[in-house]
Coordinates of C-alpha atoms in Angstrom, one line a residue:
Chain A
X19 CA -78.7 -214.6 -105.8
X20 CA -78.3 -214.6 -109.3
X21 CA -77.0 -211.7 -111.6
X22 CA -79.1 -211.6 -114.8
X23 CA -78.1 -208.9 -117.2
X24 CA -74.2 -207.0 -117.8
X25 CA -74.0 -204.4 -115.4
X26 CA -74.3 -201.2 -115.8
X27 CA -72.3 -198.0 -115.0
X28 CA -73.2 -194.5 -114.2
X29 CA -70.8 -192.2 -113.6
X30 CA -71.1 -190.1 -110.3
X31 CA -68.5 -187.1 -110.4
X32 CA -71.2 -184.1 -110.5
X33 CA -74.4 -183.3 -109.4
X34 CA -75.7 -183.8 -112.6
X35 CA -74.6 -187.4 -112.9
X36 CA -76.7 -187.9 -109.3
X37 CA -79.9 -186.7 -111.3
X38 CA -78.7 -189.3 -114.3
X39 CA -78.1 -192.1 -111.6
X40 CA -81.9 -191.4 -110.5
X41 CA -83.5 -191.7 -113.7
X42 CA -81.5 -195.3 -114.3
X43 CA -83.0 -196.6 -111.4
X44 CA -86.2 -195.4 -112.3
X45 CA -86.4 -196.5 -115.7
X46 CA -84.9 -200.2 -114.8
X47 CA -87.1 -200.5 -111.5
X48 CA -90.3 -199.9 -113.8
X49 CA -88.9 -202.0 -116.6
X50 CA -88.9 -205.0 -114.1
X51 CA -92.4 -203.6 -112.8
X52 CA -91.6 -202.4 -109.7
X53 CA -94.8 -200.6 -107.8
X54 CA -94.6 -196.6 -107.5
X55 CA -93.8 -197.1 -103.6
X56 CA -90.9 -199.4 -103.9
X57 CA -89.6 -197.5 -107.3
X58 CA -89.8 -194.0 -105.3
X59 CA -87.8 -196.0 -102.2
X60 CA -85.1 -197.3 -104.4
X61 CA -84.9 -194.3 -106.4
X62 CA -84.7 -192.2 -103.2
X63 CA -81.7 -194.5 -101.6
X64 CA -80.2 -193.9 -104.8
X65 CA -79.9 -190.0 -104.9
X66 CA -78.5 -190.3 -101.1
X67 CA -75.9 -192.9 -101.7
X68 CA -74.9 -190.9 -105.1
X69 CA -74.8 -188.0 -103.4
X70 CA -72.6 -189.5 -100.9
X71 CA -70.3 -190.9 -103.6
X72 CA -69.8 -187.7 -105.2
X73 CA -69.9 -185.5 -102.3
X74 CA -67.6 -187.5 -99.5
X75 CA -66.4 -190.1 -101.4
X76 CA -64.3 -188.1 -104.2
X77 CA -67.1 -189.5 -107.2
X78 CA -67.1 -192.7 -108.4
X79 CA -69.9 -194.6 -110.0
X80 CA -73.1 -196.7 -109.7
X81 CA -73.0 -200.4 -110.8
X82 CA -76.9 -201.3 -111.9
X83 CA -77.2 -205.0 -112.1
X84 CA -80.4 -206.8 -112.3
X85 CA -80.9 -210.4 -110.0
X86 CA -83.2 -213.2 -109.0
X87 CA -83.5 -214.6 -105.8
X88 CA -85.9 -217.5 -105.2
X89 CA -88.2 -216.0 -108.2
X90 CA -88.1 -212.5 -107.4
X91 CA -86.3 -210.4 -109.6
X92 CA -84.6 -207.0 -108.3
X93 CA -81.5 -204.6 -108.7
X94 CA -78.5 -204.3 -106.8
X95 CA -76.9 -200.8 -107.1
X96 CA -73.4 -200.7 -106.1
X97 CA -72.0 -197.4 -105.2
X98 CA -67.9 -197.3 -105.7
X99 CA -66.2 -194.1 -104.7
X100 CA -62.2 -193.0 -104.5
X101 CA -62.3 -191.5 -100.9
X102 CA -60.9 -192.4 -98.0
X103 CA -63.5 -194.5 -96.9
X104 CA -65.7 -194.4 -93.6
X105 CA -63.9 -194.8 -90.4
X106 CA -66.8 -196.6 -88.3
X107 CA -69.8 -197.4 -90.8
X108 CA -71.5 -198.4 -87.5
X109 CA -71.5 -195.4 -86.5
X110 CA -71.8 -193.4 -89.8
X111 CA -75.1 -195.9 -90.0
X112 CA -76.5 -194.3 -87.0
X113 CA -80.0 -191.8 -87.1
X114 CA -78.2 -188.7 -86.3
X115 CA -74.8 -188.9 -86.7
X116 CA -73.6 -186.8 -89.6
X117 CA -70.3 -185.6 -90.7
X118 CA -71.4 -182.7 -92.9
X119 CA -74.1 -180.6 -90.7
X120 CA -76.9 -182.5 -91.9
X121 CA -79.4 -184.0 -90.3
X122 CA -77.5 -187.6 -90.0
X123 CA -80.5 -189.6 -91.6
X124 CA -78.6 -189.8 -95.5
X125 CA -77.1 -193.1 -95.0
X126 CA -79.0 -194.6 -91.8
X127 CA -82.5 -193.8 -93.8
X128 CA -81.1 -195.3 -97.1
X129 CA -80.5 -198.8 -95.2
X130 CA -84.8 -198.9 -94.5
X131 CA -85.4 -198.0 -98.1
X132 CA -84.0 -201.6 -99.5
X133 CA -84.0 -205.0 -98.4
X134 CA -80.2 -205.2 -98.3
X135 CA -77.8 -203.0 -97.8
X136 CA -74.2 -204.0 -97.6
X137 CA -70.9 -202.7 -97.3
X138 CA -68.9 -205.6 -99.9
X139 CA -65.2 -205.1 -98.9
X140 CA -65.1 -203.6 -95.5
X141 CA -61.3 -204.0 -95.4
X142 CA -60.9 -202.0 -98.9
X143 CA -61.1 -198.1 -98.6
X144 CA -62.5 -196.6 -101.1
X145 CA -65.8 -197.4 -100.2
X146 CA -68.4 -199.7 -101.8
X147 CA -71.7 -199.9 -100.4
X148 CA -74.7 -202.2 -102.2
X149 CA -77.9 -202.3 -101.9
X150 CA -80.7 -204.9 -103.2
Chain B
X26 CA -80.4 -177.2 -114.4
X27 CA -83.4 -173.7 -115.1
X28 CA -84.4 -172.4 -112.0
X29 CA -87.7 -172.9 -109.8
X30 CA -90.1 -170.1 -111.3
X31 CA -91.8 -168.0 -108.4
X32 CA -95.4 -166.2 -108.9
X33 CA -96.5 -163.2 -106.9
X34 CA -100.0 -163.8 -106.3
X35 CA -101.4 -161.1 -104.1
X36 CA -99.6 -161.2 -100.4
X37 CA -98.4 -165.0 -101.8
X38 CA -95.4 -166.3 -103.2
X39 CA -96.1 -170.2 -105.4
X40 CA -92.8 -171.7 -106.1
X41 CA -93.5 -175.1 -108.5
X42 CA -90.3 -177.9 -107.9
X43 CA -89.8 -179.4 -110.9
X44 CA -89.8 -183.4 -111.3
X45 CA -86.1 -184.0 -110.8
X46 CA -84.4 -180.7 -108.7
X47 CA -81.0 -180.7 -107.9
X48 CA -79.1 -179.1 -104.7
X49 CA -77.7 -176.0 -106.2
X50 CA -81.3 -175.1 -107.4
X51 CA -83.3 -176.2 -104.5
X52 CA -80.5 -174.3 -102.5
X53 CA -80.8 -171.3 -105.1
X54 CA -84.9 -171.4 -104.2
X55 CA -84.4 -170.7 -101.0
X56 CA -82.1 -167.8 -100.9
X57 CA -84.3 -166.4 -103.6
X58 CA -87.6 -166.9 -101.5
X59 CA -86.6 -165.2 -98.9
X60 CA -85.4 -162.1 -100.5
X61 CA -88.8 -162.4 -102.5
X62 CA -90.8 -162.6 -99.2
X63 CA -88.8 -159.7 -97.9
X64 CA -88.7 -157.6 -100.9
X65 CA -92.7 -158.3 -101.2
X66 CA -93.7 -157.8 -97.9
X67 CA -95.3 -161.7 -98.4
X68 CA -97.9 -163.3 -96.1
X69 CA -98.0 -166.7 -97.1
X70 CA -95.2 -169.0 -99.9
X71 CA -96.9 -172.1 -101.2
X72 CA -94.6 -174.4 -102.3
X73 CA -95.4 -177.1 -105.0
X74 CA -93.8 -180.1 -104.8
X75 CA -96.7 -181.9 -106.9
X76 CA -94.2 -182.9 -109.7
X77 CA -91.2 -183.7 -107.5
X78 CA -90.8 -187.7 -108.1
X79 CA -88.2 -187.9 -105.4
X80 CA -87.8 -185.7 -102.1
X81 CA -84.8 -187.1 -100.3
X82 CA -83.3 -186.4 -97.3
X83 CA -81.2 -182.9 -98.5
X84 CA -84.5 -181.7 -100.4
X85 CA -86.3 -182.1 -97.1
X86 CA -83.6 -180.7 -95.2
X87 CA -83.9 -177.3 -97.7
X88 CA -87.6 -177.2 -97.3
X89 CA -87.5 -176.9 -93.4
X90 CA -84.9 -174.6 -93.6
X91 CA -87.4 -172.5 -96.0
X92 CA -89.9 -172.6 -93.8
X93 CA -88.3 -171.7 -91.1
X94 CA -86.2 -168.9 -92.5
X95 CA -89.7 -167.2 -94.6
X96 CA -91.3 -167.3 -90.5
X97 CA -88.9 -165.0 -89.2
X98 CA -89.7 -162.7 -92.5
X99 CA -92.8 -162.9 -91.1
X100 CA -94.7 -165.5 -94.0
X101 CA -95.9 -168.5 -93.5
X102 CA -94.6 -171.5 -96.2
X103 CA -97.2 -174.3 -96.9
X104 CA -95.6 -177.4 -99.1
X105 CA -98.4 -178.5 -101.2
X106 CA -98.9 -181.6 -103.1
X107 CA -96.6 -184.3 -101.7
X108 CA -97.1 -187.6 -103.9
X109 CA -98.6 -190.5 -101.3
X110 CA -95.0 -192.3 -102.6
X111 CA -93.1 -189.9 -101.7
X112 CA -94.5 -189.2 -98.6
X113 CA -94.2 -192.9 -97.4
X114 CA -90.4 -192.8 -98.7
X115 CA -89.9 -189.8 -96.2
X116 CA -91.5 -191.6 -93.1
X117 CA -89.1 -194.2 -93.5
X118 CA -86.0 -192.1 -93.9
X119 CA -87.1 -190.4 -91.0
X120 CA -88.3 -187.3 -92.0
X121 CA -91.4 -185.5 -91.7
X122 CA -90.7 -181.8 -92.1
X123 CA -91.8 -181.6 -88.8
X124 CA -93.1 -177.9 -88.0
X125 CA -93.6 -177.6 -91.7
X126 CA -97.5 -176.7 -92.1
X127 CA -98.9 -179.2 -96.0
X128 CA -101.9 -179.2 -97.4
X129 CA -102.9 -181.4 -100.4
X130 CA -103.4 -178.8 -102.9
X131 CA -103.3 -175.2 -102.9
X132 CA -107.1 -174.4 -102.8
X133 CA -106.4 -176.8 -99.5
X134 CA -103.4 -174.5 -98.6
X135 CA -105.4 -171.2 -99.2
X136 CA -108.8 -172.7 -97.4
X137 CA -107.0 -173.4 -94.1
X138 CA -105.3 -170.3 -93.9
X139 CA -108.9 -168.2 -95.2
X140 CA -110.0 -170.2 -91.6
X141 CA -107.4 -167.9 -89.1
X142 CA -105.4 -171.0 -89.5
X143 CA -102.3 -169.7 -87.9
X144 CA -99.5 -172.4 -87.8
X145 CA -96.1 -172.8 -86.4
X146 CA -94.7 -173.4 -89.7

């Protein structure tokens, strides 16, 4: 998969920066012409993940970066944050399983929102997760 | 970010979402509905989430907890206007505000529950 443009970076250390990561994604999805579905999907995986960033994972920031594979042209999002990571992200990736009182469906729901969803450096804590 | 407005129409309470609502406000909406509903003696709360571009899985998670909390206060909460997007987005997460009664628009809303409509919502 090839990168296309220089990346770009959203903050994520308030809940105002999770409303500014939203509108990115938004505005680049519907630059490369993504439908209203798969714009509200990726949008929607992106609130959840920078909620997660800022919320669990002591902030961070959102790396936008537009690809190709095989023709298509998409985004990965990269989600960095300073916490202390997630002890089992098999588990944390599990319907149900929450470590806040929710509902458990924040990160397991984001993974059938994309077509990838990765965790880049699983032996690095803080956490990265990416999704394309 | 402003908060939700709420109008008193009659024995009902319309609360609009705006496009792009954040947790402290959606969590601010519902502590402010149910003292509304209580302080109104309200039958019914429609809530509008017709401009809301993005209901995710803590937005949803506040709506039940709405509708839930404004039943015991003896009103019944009907979430209007989900976008067809958004509602696809929430199947897939895995929510569907169950026991949460919709409708597609509020003349919808008020229709079904003109009928004796009573839900568990």
């Amino acid at each position: 998969m090839a990168t296309v443009d220089p990346p770009e970076t959203v903050p994520l250390d308030g809940s105002d920066d999770v409303i500014r990561a939203r509108h990115r994604v938004r505005d680049r999805a519907a630059a490369l012409g993504f439908d209203l579905v798969a714009q509200t999907k990726l949008v929607t995986a992106t609130s959840e993940l920078a909620r997660n960033t800022h919320l669990h994972g002591g902030g961070g920031e959102l790396t936008i970066t537009e690809v190709e594979d095989a023709g298509r042209r998409g985004l990965r999002l990269e989600f960095t944050d300073t916490g202390p990571g997630i002890a089992d992200v098999e588990l944390a990736l599990t319907d149900g399983w929450t470590s806040s009182g929710g509902l458990g469906l924040g990160l397991s729901g984001t993974r059938r929102l994309v077509d990838r969803f990765v965790r880049s450096h699983p032996q690095r804590r803080p956490e990265q997760l990416r999704v394309d | 970010m402003t908060a939700v407005p709420v109008v008193r129409m009659r024995d009902a309470l319309v609360a609009a979402m705006q496009e792009d609502i954040d947790d402290r406000t959606a969590l601010e909406l519902a502590d402010r509905l149910a003292g509304e509903v209580a302080a109104h003696g309200a039958r019914l709360v429609l809530l509008d989430v017709s401009a809301a571009q993005v209901v995710d899985s803590f937005i949803s998670r506040v709506i039940v907890a709405i509708a839930r909390v404004c039943r015991l206060l003896g009103a019944q909460v009907t979430v209007v206007g989900i976008r067809p997007a958004v509602a696809i987005t929430l199947v897939e997460l895995g929510l569907s505000l169950d026991g949460v009664r919709t409708a597609l628009t509020i003349d919808d809303a008020l229709t079904a529950l003109g009928n004796g409509a009573s839900g568990d919502g």
